[in-house]
GROMACS .gro file of C-alpha atoms in nm:
model
  473
    1UNK     CA    1  -4.170  -0.954  -7.413
    2UNK     CA    2  -4.038  -1.289  -7.366
    3UNK     CA    3  -4.175  -1.624  -7.322
    4UNK     CA    4  -3.981  -1.869  -7.491
    5UNK     CA    5  -4.272  -2.035  -7.572
    6UNK     CA    6  -4.367  -1.700  -7.629
    7UNK     CA    7  -4.094  -1.456  -7.624
    8UNK     CA    8  -4.217  -1.122  -7.588
    9UNK     CA    9  -4.050  -0.876  -7.800
   10UNK     CA   10  -3.726  -0.876  -7.648
   11UNK     CA   11  -3.689  -1.182  -7.446
   12UNK     CA   12  -3.717  -1.550  -7.484
   13UNK     CA   13  -4.015  -1.762  -7.445
   14UNK     CA   14  -4.079  -1.775  -7.096
   15UNK     CA   15  -3.850  -2.043  -7.020
   16UNK     CA   16  -4.077  -2.286  -7.107
   17UNK     CA   17  -4.397  -2.119  -7.103
   18UNK     CA   18  -4.606  -2.260  -7.368
   19UNK     CA   19  -4.739  -1.958  -7.514
   20UNK     CA   20  -4.528  -1.673  -7.437
   21UNK     CA   21  -4.194  -1.578  -7.555
   22UNK     CA   22  -4.026  -1.266  -7.472
   23UNK     CA   23  -4.120  -0.985  -7.684
   24UNK     CA   24  -3.841  -1.027  -7.907
   25UNK     CA   25  -3.741  -1.365  -7.837
   26UNK     CA   26  -3.836  -1.670  -8.010
   27UNK     CA   27  -3.735  -1.944  -7.803
   28UNK     CA   28  -3.956  -2.193  -7.704
   29UNK     CA   29  -3.947  -2.265  -7.371
   30UNK     CA   30  -3.869  -2.401  -7.582
   31UNK     CA   31  -3.418  -2.470  -7.649
   32UNK     CA   32  -3.326  -2.263  -7.263
   33UNK     CA   33  -3.036  -2.305  -7.237
   34UNK     CA   34  -3.192  -2.443  -7.428
   35UNK     CA   35  -3.062  -2.189  -7.300
   36UNK     CA   36  -3.140  -2.366  -7.001
   37UNK     CA   37  -3.149  -2.739  -7.012
   38UNK     CA   38  -3.489  -2.897  -6.961
   39UNK     CA   39  -3.566  -3.075  -6.638
   40UNK     CA   40  -3.552  -3.393  -6.838
   41UNK     CA   41  -3.195  -3.320  -6.937
   42UNK     CA   42  -3.096  -3.218  -6.588
   43UNK     CA   43  -3.264  -3.507  -6.413
   44UNK     CA   44  -3.178  -3.775  -6.661
   45UNK     CA   45  -2.823  -3.657  -6.697
   46UNK     CA   46  -2.614  -3.963  -6.686
   47UNK     CA   47  -2.911  -4.185  -6.601
   48UNK     CA   48  -2.866  -4.536  -6.741
   49UNK     CA   49  -3.099  -4.678  -7.003
   50UNK     CA   50  -3.210  -4.941  -6.758
   51UNK     CA   51  -3.150  -4.946  -6.383
   52UNK     CA   52  -3.008  -5.246  -6.204
   53UNK     CA   53  -3.293  -5.450  -6.058
   54UNK     CA   54  -3.656  -5.357  -6.038
   55UNK     CA   55  -3.801  -5.013  -5.989
   56UNK     CA   56  -3.916  -4.988  -5.629
   57UNK     CA   57  -4.277  -4.928  -5.534
   58UNK     CA   58  -4.192  -4.602  -5.348
   59UNK     CA   59  -4.010  -4.472  -5.656
   60UNK     CA   60  -4.304  -4.558  -5.879
   61UNK     CA   61  -4.532  -4.371  -5.639
   62UNK     CA   62  -4.301  -4.070  -5.665
   63UNK     CA   63  -4.320  -4.085  -6.044
   64UNK     CA   64  -4.700  -4.107  -6.025
   65UNK     CA   65  -4.717  -3.802  -5.800
   66UNK     CA   66  -4.487  -3.602  -6.027
   67UNK     CA   67  -4.685  -3.702  -6.337
   68UNK     CA   68  -5.012  -3.604  -6.171
   69UNK     CA   69  -4.876  -3.258  -6.095
   70UNK     CA   70  -4.747  -3.215  -6.450
   71UNK     CA   71  -5.075  -3.329  -6.608
   72UNK     CA   72  -5.257  -3.042  -6.440
   73UNK     CA   73  -5.074  -2.830  -6.701
   74UNK     CA   74  -5.074  -2.530  -6.471
   75UNK     CA   75  -4.698  -2.482  -6.515
   76UNK     CA   76  -4.426  -2.603  -6.753
   77UNK     CA   77  -4.327  -2.965  -6.694
   78UNK     CA   78  -3.962  -2.885  -6.622
   79UNK     CA   79  -4.063  -2.635  -6.355
   80UNK     CA   80  -4.297  -2.887  -6.193
   81UNK     CA   81  -4.029  -3.156  -6.189
   82UNK     CA   82  -3.770  -2.917  -6.048
   83UNK     CA   83  -4.008  -2.832  -5.767
   84UNK     CA   84  -4.078  -3.200  -5.702
   85UNK     CA   85  -3.707  -3.274  -5.677
   86UNK     CA   86  -3.651  -2.979  -5.444
   87UNK     CA   87  -3.931  -3.104  -5.220
   88UNK     CA   88  -3.790  -3.459  -5.222
   89UNK     CA   89  -3.418  -3.409  -5.179
   90UNK     CA   90  -3.372  -3.768  -5.068
   91UNK     CA   91  -3.412  -3.877  -5.431
   92UNK     CA   92  -3.083  -3.984  -5.581
   93UNK     CA   93  -2.945  -3.908  -5.925
   94UNK     CA   94  -3.075  -4.233  -6.076
   95UNK     CA   95  -3.415  -4.191  -5.910
   96UNK     CA   96  -3.457  -3.843  -6.054
   97UNK     CA   97  -3.356  -3.981  -6.391
   98UNK     CA   98  -3.625  -4.249  -6.374
   99UNK     CA   99  -3.895  -4.003  -6.272
  100UNK     CA  100  -3.803  -3.754  -6.544
  101UNK     CA  101  -3.791  -4.022  -6.814
  102UNK     CA  102  -4.126  -4.164  -6.705
  103UNK     CA  103  -4.299  -3.824  -6.698
  104UNK     CA  104  -4.160  -3.711  -7.032
  105UNK     CA  105  -4.228  -4.050  -7.186
  106UNK     CA  106  -4.595  -4.034  -7.094
  107UNK     CA  107  -4.621  -3.673  -7.214
  108UNK     CA  108  -4.482  -3.770  -7.555
  109UNK     CA  109  -4.729  -4.056  -7.603
  110UNK     CA  110  -5.022  -3.913  -7.406
  111UNK     CA  111  -5.275  -3.922  -7.690
  112UNK     CA  112  -5.198  -4.285  -7.770
  113UNK     CA  113  -5.188  -4.392  -7.405
  114UNK     CA  114  -5.528  -4.236  -7.338
  115UNK     CA  115  -5.665  -4.417  -7.640
  116UNK     CA  116  -5.549  -4.743  -7.478
  117UNK     CA  117  -5.626  -4.667  -7.115
  118UNK     CA  118  -5.925  -4.435  -7.156
  119UNK     CA  119  -5.962  -4.060  -7.137
  120UNK     CA  120  -6.024  -4.080  -6.762
  121UNK     CA  121  -5.710  -4.284  -6.694
  122UNK     CA  122  -5.528  -4.179  -6.376
  123UNK     CA  123  -5.157  -4.091  -6.375
  124UNK     CA  124  -5.085  -4.437  -6.229
  125UNK     CA  125  -5.283  -4.605  -6.505
  126UNK     CA  126  -5.100  -4.403  -6.771
  127UNK     CA  127  -4.763  -4.503  -6.627
  128UNK     CA  128  -4.862  -4.869  -6.613
  129UNK     CA  129  -4.988  -4.852  -6.972
  130UNK     CA  130  -4.658  -4.691  -7.074
  131UNK     CA  131  -4.472  -4.985  -6.920
  132UNK     CA  132  -4.715  -5.249  -7.041
  133UNK     CA  133  -4.684  -5.150  -7.404
  134UNK     CA  134  -4.306  -5.153  -7.396
  135UNK     CA  135  -4.261  -4.775  -7.395
  136UNK     CA  136  -4.107  -4.768  -7.047
  137UNK     CA  137  -3.796  -4.929  -6.907
  138UNK     CA  138  -3.767  -5.310  -6.938
  139UNK     CA  139  -4.065  -5.519  -6.834
  140UNK     CA  140  -3.857  -5.704  -6.575
  141UNK     CA  141  -3.849  -5.380  -6.378
  142UNK     CA  142  -4.223  -5.339  -6.397
  143UNK     CA  143  -4.413  -5.654  -6.302
  144UNK     CA  144  -4.358  -5.615  -5.928
  145UNK     CA  145  -4.535  -5.278  -5.933
  146UNK     CA  146  -4.872  -5.421  -6.025
  147UNK     CA  147  -5.123  -5.499  -5.750
  148UNK     CA  148  -5.332  -5.813  -5.762
  149UNK     CA  149  -5.641  -5.617  -5.862
  150UNK     CA  150  -5.454  -5.448  -6.150
  151UNK     CA  151  -5.315  -5.760  -6.314
  152UNK     CA  152  -5.616  -5.828  -6.535
  153UNK     CA  153  -5.633  -5.462  -6.639
  154UNK     CA  154  -5.263  -5.457  -6.728
  155UNK     CA  155  -5.306  -5.778  -6.925
  156UNK     CA  156  -5.591  -5.616  -7.120
  157UNK     CA  157  -5.374  -5.313  -7.196
  158UNK     CA  158  -5.097  -5.537  -7.325
  159UNK     CA  159  -5.339  -5.704  -7.564
  160UNK     CA  160  -5.547  -5.398  -7.651
  161UNK     CA  161  -5.599  -5.306  -8.015
  162UNK     CA  162  -5.645  -4.930  -8.034
  163UNK     CA  163  -5.843  -4.972  -8.356
  164UNK     CA  164  -5.838  -4.725  -8.640
  165UNK     CA  165  -5.653  -4.412  -8.536
  166UNK     CA  166  -5.683  -4.060  -8.671
  167UNK     CA  167  -5.372  -3.884  -8.800
  168UNK     CA  168  -5.354  -3.680  -8.480
  169UNK     CA  169  -5.371  -3.995  -8.266
  170UNK     CA  170  -5.102  -4.169  -8.469
  171UNK     CA  171  -4.884  -3.859  -8.439
  172UNK     CA  172  -4.959  -3.807  -8.067
  173UNK     CA  173  -5.066  -3.450  -8.137
  174UNK     CA  174  -5.376  -3.247  -8.055
  175UNK     CA  175  -5.623  -3.228  -8.345
  176UNK     CA  176  -5.568  -2.857  -8.411
  177UNK     CA  177  -5.191  -2.896  -8.440
  178UNK     CA  178  -5.210  -3.199  -8.667
  179UNK     CA  179  -5.448  -3.008  -8.895
  180UNK     CA  180  -5.215  -2.708  -8.921
  181UNK     CA  181  -4.915  -2.925  -8.999
  182UNK     CA  182  -5.116  -3.117  -9.259
  183UNK     CA  183  -5.183  -2.786  -9.433
  184UNK     CA  184  -4.804  -2.744  -9.471
  185UNK     CA  185  -4.696  -3.099  -9.561
  186UNK     CA  186  -4.841  -3.435  -9.657
  187UNK     CA  187  -4.953  -3.701  -9.411
  188UNK     CA  188  -4.634  -3.905  -9.436
  189UNK     CA  189  -4.423  -3.600  -9.354
  190UNK     CA  190  -4.645  -3.510  -9.058
  191UNK     CA  191  -4.598  -3.860  -8.917
  192UNK     CA  192  -4.221  -3.850  -8.978
  193UNK     CA  193  -4.199  -3.513  -8.805
  194UNK     CA  194  -4.409  -3.635  -8.514
  195UNK     CA  195  -4.189  -3.941  -8.476
  196UNK     CA  196  -3.884  -3.714  -8.457
  197UNK     CA  197  -4.053  -3.489  -8.202
  198UNK     CA  198  -4.145  -3.789  -7.984
  199UNK     CA  199  -3.782  -3.888  -7.934
  200UNK     CA  200  -3.565  -3.747  -7.656
  201UNK     CA  201  -3.329  -3.472  -7.767
  202UNK     CA  202  -2.951  -3.523  -7.749
  203UNK     CA  203  -2.730  -3.296  -7.543
  204UNK     CA  204  -2.527  -3.046  -7.748
  205UNK     CA  205  -2.250  -2.811  -7.639
  206UNK     CA  206  -2.124  -2.491  -7.800
  207UNK     CA  207  -1.753  -2.428  -7.769
  208UNK     CA  208  -1.669  -2.075  -7.654
  209UNK     CA  209  -1.421  -1.972  -7.925
  210UNK     CA  210  -1.297  -1.693  -7.702
  211UNK     CA  211  -1.148  -1.949  -7.464
  212UNK     CA  212  -1.099  -2.276  -7.651
  213UNK     CA  213  -1.124  -2.458  -7.982
  214UNK     CA  214  -1.345  -2.755  -8.057
  215UNK     CA  215  -1.066  -3.011  -8.096
  216UNK     CA  216  -0.921  -2.924  -7.756
  217UNK     CA  217  -1.257  -2.949  -7.580
  218UNK     CA  218  -1.339  -3.275  -7.758
  219UNK     CA  219  -1.008  -3.428  -7.657
  220UNK     CA  220  -1.057  -3.329  -7.292
  221UNK     CA  221  -1.411  -3.468  -7.276
  222UNK     CA  222  -1.302  -3.795  -7.430
  223UNK     CA  223  -1.005  -3.810  -7.193
  224UNK     CA  224  -1.252  -3.779  -6.906
  225UNK     CA  225  -1.454  -4.072  -7.036
  226UNK     CA  226  -1.738  -3.861  -7.177
  227UNK     CA  227  -1.861  -3.983  -7.514
  228UNK     CA  228  -1.857  -3.688  -7.755
  229UNK     CA  229  -1.819  -3.607  -8.123
  230UNK     CA  230  -1.803  -3.297  -8.340
  231UNK     CA  231  -2.141  -3.161  -8.445
  232UNK     CA  232  -2.242  -3.227  -8.806
  233UNK     CA  233  -2.380  -2.878  -8.875
  234UNK     CA  234  -2.229  -2.609  -8.656
  235UNK     CA  235  -1.848  -2.573  -8.647
  236UNK     CA  236  -1.887  -2.471  -8.282
  237UNK     CA  237  -2.093  -2.775  -8.177
  238UNK     CA  238  -2.013  -3.091  -7.985
  239UNK     CA  239  -2.273  -3.365  -7.943
  240UNK     CA  240  -2.256  -3.588  -7.637
  241UNK     CA  241  -2.334  -3.958  -7.644
  242UNK     CA  242  -2.544  -3.936  -7.328
  243UNK     CA  243  -2.648  -3.673  -7.077
  244UNK     CA  244  -2.363  -3.653  -6.828
  245UNK     CA  245  -2.372  -3.403  -6.545
  246UNK     CA  246  -2.136  -3.126  -6.655
  247UNK     CA  247  -2.207  -2.845  -6.410
  248UNK     CA  248  -1.884  -2.917  -6.221
  249UNK     CA  249  -1.664  -3.003  -6.518
  250UNK     CA  250  -1.357  -2.776  -6.528
  251UNK     CA  251  -1.424  -2.670  -6.889
  252UNK     CA  252  -1.777  -2.565  -6.800
  253UNK     CA  253  -1.662  -2.378  -6.492
  254UNK     CA  254  -1.397  -2.187  -6.688
  255UNK     CA  255  -1.643  -2.097  -6.964
  256UNK     CA  256  -1.496  -2.310  -7.240
  257UNK     CA  257  -1.838  -2.443  -7.336
  258UNK     CA  258  -2.210  -2.383  -7.288
  259UNK     CA  259  -2.508  -2.611  -7.343
  260UNK     CA  260  -2.683  -2.506  -7.665
  261UNK     CA  261  -2.874  -2.703  -7.930
  262UNK     CA  262  -2.676  -2.733  -8.253
  263UNK     CA  263  -2.963  -2.589  -8.456
  264UNK     CA  264  -2.977  -2.286  -8.230
  265UNK     CA  265  -2.609  -2.225  -8.297
  266UNK     CA  266  -2.680  -2.180  -8.668
  267UNK     CA  267  -2.889  -1.872  -8.585
  268UNK     CA  268  -2.576  -1.701  -8.452
  269UNK     CA  269  -2.394  -1.791  -8.772
  270UNK     CA  270  -2.672  -1.624  -8.973
  271UNK     CA  271  -2.623  -1.304  -8.773
  272UNK     CA  272  -2.249  -1.338  -8.846
  273UNK     CA  273  -2.136  -1.051  -8.619
  274UNK     CA  274  -1.793  -0.902  -8.672
  275UNK     CA  275  -1.537  -0.746  -8.442
  276UNK     CA  276  -1.613  -0.391  -8.335
  277UNK     CA  277  -1.974  -0.387  -8.454
  278UNK     CA  278  -2.286  -0.271  -8.270
  279UNK     CA  279  -2.511  -0.576  -8.239
  280UNK     CA  280  -2.851  -0.620  -8.071
  281UNK     CA  281  -3.003  -0.944  -7.941
  282UNK     CA  282  -3.357  -0.811  -7.927
  283UNK     CA  283  -3.501  -1.101  -7.725
  284UNK     CA  284  -3.206  -1.219  -7.524
  285UNK     CA  285  -3.372  -1.418  -7.247
  286UNK     CA  286  -3.112  -1.601  -7.040
  287UNK     CA  287  -2.862  -1.521  -7.314
  288UNK     CA  288  -2.755  -1.842  -7.485
  289UNK     CA  289  -2.730  -1.677  -7.827
  290UNK     CA  290  -2.601  -1.354  -7.673
  291UNK     CA  291  -2.299  -1.541  -7.542
  292UNK     CA  292  -2.240  -1.698  -7.882
  293UNK     CA  293  -2.256  -1.360  -8.058
  294UNK     CA  294  -2.021  -1.202  -7.802
  295UNK     CA  295  -1.763  -1.475  -7.856
  296UNK     CA  296  -1.788  -1.440  -8.233
  297UNK     CA  297  -1.720  -1.068  -8.187
  298UNK     CA  298  -1.412  -1.160  -7.980
  299UNK     CA  299  -1.558  -0.949  -7.698
  300UNK     CA  300  -1.514  -0.627  -7.900
  301UNK     CA  301  -1.770  -0.368  -8.009
  302UNK     CA  302  -2.102  -0.339  -7.823
  303UNK     CA  303  -2.358  -0.616  -7.786
  304UNK     CA  304  -2.694  -0.516  -7.635
  305UNK     CA  305  -2.907  -0.787  -7.478
  306UNK     CA  306  -3.266  -0.663  -7.451
  307UNK     CA  307  -3.530  -0.844  -7.249
  308UNK     CA  308  -3.848  -0.767  -7.059
  309UNK     CA  309  -3.758  -1.003  -6.775
  310UNK     CA  310  -3.522  -0.877  -6.506
  311UNK     CA  311  -3.490  -1.233  -6.374
  312UNK     CA  312  -3.372  -1.367  -6.709
  313UNK     CA  313  -3.118  -1.089  -6.751
  314UNK     CA  314  -2.989  -1.152  -6.399
  315UNK     CA  315  -2.913  -1.510  -6.501
  316UNK     CA  316  -2.714  -1.380  -6.797
  317UNK     CA  317  -2.464  -1.179  -6.591
  318UNK     CA  318  -2.277  -1.467  -6.423
  319UNK     CA  319  -2.270  -1.652  -6.756
  320UNK     CA  320  -2.111  -1.347  -6.921
  321UNK     CA  321  -1.840  -1.342  -6.656
  322UNK     CA  322  -1.772  -1.714  -6.693
  323UNK     CA  323  -1.753  -1.676  -7.072
  324UNK     CA  324  -1.500  -1.394  -7.040
  325UNK     CA  325  -1.716  -1.139  -7.223
  326UNK     CA  326  -1.686  -0.767  -7.154
  327UNK     CA  327  -1.878  -0.630  -7.453
  328UNK     CA  328  -2.228  -0.742  -7.348
  329UNK     CA  329  -2.472  -0.483  -7.211
  330UNK     CA  330  -2.791  -0.635  -7.064
  331UNK     CA  331  -3.080  -0.388  -7.088
  332UNK     CA  332  -3.417  -0.433  -6.919
  333UNK     CA  333  -3.701  -0.294  -7.133
  334UNK     CA  334  -4.072  -0.264  -7.071
  335UNK     CA  335  -4.178  -0.349  -7.427
  336UNK     CA  336  -4.050  -0.341  -7.783
  337UNK     CA  337  -4.109   0.035  -7.812
  338UNK     CA  338  -3.925   0.125  -7.493
  339UNK     CA  339  -3.721   0.448  -7.510
  340UNK     CA  340  -3.407   0.242  -7.444
  341UNK     CA  341  -3.474   0.065  -7.772
  342UNK     CA  342  -3.553   0.379  -7.970
  343UNK     CA  343  -3.223   0.549  -7.884
  344UNK     CA  344  -3.043   0.289  -8.098
  345UNK     CA  345  -3.259   0.360  -8.406
  346UNK     CA  346  -3.060   0.327  -8.726
  347UNK     CA  347  -2.734   0.246  -8.545
  348UNK     CA  348  -2.712  -0.134  -8.528
  349UNK     CA  349  -2.498  -0.334  -8.770
  350UNK     CA  350  -2.680  -0.658  -8.684
  351UNK     CA  351  -3.005  -0.730  -8.503
  352UNK     CA  352  -3.125  -1.075  -8.400
  353UNK     CA  353  -3.495  -1.121  -8.329
  354UNK     CA  354  -3.537  -1.464  -8.175
  355UNK     CA  355  -3.906  -1.397  -8.139
  356UNK     CA  356  -4.145  -1.518  -7.874
  357UNK     CA  357  -4.329  -1.815  -8.017
  358UNK     CA  358  -4.526  -2.126  -7.937
  359UNK     CA  359  -4.204  -2.325  -7.909
  360UNK     CA  360  -4.347  -2.622  -8.097
  361UNK     CA  361  -4.008  -2.695  -8.251
  362UNK     CA  362  -3.879  -2.791  -7.906
  363UNK     CA  363  -4.126  -3.071  -7.833
  364UNK     CA  364  -3.840  -3.319  -7.795
  365UNK     CA  365  -3.737  -3.125  -7.485
  366UNK     CA  366  -4.075  -2.984  -7.386
  367UNK     CA  367  -4.342  -3.239  -7.485
  368UNK     CA  368  -4.595  -3.074  -7.254
  369UNK     CA  369  -4.608  -2.776  -7.491
  370UNK     CA  370  -4.822  -2.959  -7.745
  371UNK     CA  371  -5.086  -3.012  -7.478
  372UNK     CA  372  -5.056  -2.662  -7.328
  373UNK     CA  373  -5.061  -2.461  -7.648
  374UNK     CA  374  -5.377  -2.371  -7.838
  375UNK     CA  375  -5.496  -2.192  -8.153
  376UNK     CA  376  -5.561  -1.887  -7.936
  377UNK     CA  377  -5.200  -1.891  -7.821
  378UNK     CA  378  -5.084  -1.899  -8.182
  379UNK     CA  379  -5.294  -1.592  -8.264
  380UNK     CA  380  -5.149  -1.410  -7.965
  381UNK     CA  381  -4.796  -1.498  -8.071
  382UNK     CA  382  -4.851  -1.387  -8.429
  383UNK     CA  383  -4.962  -1.042  -8.316
  384UNK     CA  384  -4.656  -1.008  -8.091
  385UNK     CA  385  -4.416  -1.134  -8.353
  386UNK     CA  386  -4.523  -0.880  -8.615
  387UNK     CA  387  -4.495  -0.591  -8.369
  388UNK     CA  388  -4.157  -0.707  -8.239
  389UNK     CA  389  -4.006  -0.752  -8.583
  390UNK     CA  390  -4.123  -0.407  -8.694
  391UNK     CA  391  -3.977  -0.245  -8.382
  392UNK     CA  392  -3.645  -0.428  -8.411
  393UNK     CA  393  -3.611  -0.336  -8.778
  394UNK     CA  394  -3.594   0.032  -8.684
  395UNK     CA  395  -3.260  -0.030  -8.514
  396UNK     CA  396  -3.087  -0.158  -8.829
  397UNK     CA  397  -2.859   0.089  -9.006
  398UNK     CA  398  -2.857   0.117  -9.386
  399UNK     CA  399  -2.667  -0.184  -9.514
  400UNK     CA  400  -2.719  -0.366  -9.183
  401UNK     CA  401  -2.860  -0.713  -9.124
  402UNK     CA  402  -3.181  -0.827  -8.953
  403UNK     CA  403  -3.238  -1.193  -8.862
  404UNK     CA  404  -3.587  -1.312  -8.765
  405UNK     CA  405  -3.603  -1.654  -8.603
  406UNK     CA  406  -3.838  -1.879  -8.408
  407UNK     CA  407  -3.841  -2.231  -8.272
  408UNK     CA  408  -4.189  -2.286  -8.411
  409UNK     CA  409  -4.302  -2.524  -8.684
  410UNK     CA  410  -4.603  -2.320  -8.793
  411UNK     CA  411  -4.609  -2.111  -9.110
  412UNK     CA  412  -4.821  -1.847  -8.934
  413UNK     CA  413  -4.531  -1.769  -8.701
  414UNK     CA  414  -4.262  -1.800  -8.965
  415UNK     CA  415  -4.306  -1.731  -9.336
  416UNK     CA  416  -4.628  -1.536  -9.289
  417UNK     CA  417  -4.461  -1.293  -9.048
  418UNK     CA  418  -4.163  -1.235  -9.278
  419UNK     CA  419  -4.375  -1.201  -9.591
  420UNK     CA  420  -4.600  -0.942  -9.425
  421UNK     CA  421  -4.296  -0.751  -9.299
  422UNK     CA  422  -4.130  -0.739  -9.642
  423UNK     CA  423  -4.455  -0.622  -9.803
  424UNK     CA  424  -4.470  -0.332  -9.556
  425UNK     CA  425  -4.096  -0.252  -9.558
  426UNK     CA  426  -3.959  -0.235  -9.913
  427UNK     CA  427  -3.629  -0.099  -9.776
  428UNK     CA  428  -3.543  -0.454  -9.669
  429UNK     CA  429  -3.450  -0.736  -9.902
  430UNK     CA  430  -3.401  -1.108  -9.829
  431UNK     CA  431  -3.059  -1.274  -9.825
  432UNK     CA  432  -2.994  -1.644  -9.875
  433UNK     CA  433  -2.944  -1.829  -9.546
  434UNK     CA  434  -2.786  -2.114  -9.738
  435UNK     CA  435  -2.525  -1.887  -9.894
  436UNK     CA  436  -2.441  -1.719  -9.562
  437UNK     CA  437  -2.387  -2.055  -9.394
  438UNK     CA  438  -2.185  -2.188  -9.689
  439UNK     CA  439  -1.942  -1.898  -9.653
  440UNK     CA  440  -1.882  -2.022  -9.298
  441UNK     CA  441  -1.820  -2.381  -9.412
  442UNK     CA  442  -2.167  -2.506  -9.319
  443UNK     CA  443  -2.297  -2.719  -9.605
  444UNK     CA  444  -2.673  -2.724  -9.559
  445UNK     CA  445  -2.933  -2.723  -9.837
  446UNK     CA  446  -3.182  -2.492  -9.675
  447UNK     CA  447  -3.268  -2.243  -9.947
  448UNK     CA  448  -3.329  -1.876  -9.884
  449UNK     CA  449  -3.485  -1.933  -9.542
  450UNK     CA  450  -3.347  -2.169  -9.282
  451UNK     CA  451  -3.574  -2.457  -9.182
  452UNK     CA  452  -3.450  -2.718  -8.940
  453UNK     CA  453  -3.656  -3.026  -8.848
  454UNK     CA  454  -3.585  -3.291  -8.583
  455UNK     CA  455  -3.640  -3.592  -8.810
  456UNK     CA  456  -3.426  -3.446  -9.089
  457UNK     CA  457  -3.147  -3.256  -8.913
  458UNK     CA  458  -3.160  -3.408  -8.562
  459UNK     CA  459  -3.193  -3.063  -8.407
  460UNK     CA  460  -3.482  -2.876  -8.254
  461UNK     CA  461  -3.720  -2.723  -8.507
  462UNK     CA  462  -3.606  -2.376  -8.614
  463UNK     CA  463  -3.698  -2.116  -8.875
  464UNK     CA  464  -3.492  -1.813  -8.971
  465UNK     CA  465  -3.500  -1.545  -9.241
  466UNK     CA  466  -3.211  -1.307  -9.308
  467UNK     CA  467  -3.293  -0.956  -9.429
  468UNK     CA  468  -3.073  -0.662  -9.527
  469UNK     CA  469  -3.160  -0.294  -9.514
  470UNK     CA  470  -3.083  -0.108  -9.835
  471UNK     CA  471  -2.806   0.149  -9.837
  472UNK     CA  472  -2.927   0.509  -9.857
  473UNK     CA  473  -2.964   0.637 -10.212
   0.00000   0.00000   0.00000
């Protein structure tokens, strides 16, 4: 039920599984926290833009090995990198940062690099091409890595003219994805979106309002020499200037903040839970949004966190304790029609369906997803999303609110799902996401349905629709 890239009915996209989200979750292996930070964020945390001196040959070999393992696309890139770092514990903080940046850099520009270096280019060749064309860290850190036999090849890459490129090649996207996006927007917008997706994501925090306020947390971070500023969209958000390691910071340890993309935080504001209510996070995953909802409820009422993954729910429990929440009830379910779900039929004041999806809105954090996803994966997600939304809707009481959200960019997973649901369920009516956010002092021209895009809002890509069940006649 959950794969953040494909949440399955009640969980998040398998933390970073390209095509599965929990049955009820819509995260894309997308933000984990996103709820879980990506390996890139973890490894590059605090890594400088350019290291002192040249990159060593052994370190470059390590990066080549890690890239080769990632390019097999058998597992999510962050999982592969985490395993590589566990197996090579001698790597220091800066070394891990270099390897992560190199791997994610090549993944973002893979289509273009293969056009330059050839479809059969080895991981080493791709890394050298990335450096040679100025995509990698400064050239002065690169020349010593080239063997005598490679010098002519590198020189040819530097001078290479890729020739006339297709839209997909210019956007560094697979053909099928470029075609689907082009059906939704014009060519210039596809390229602008792709450019936004090919940039590294910033690191955002969500202040736990149960324990602190934003000004206090900001002041403490700045006092500790951590560059930070208030988020521009969410009143609970703080954006960091870099990617410092925060796991041992006192405010993290006492639960005053969590890592969560600013766009993701707006989904909690759309749910807008109140004290004492019965609220359901139908695809909770590791619980990033669950924690936000619990804090907004001031730890009152009952907040059910459904997921099909026992492992994900286990990760939620220590986070609940750190956040000081006592109203959260993690519930393991087998599928969206589990008896544990049905017993809440018609009782919930608010239900959030962060549905399993392809996670294509999180490509800044998970660039491997664009190469691991496929049209078949989209079809699979669409079938799950419709079933999950219909099941979750049964929990909403008359007058209650249902929020459907994904971190996908595709209309098939977003508007099409909501439109089909409304056609089949006349007892629900749409509410304006823009109006709901405005009432919480969030000025965002989004229209009835929320649409966030990296190149416009500097967040991950998100979609959300807010629906209300009619009161009984």
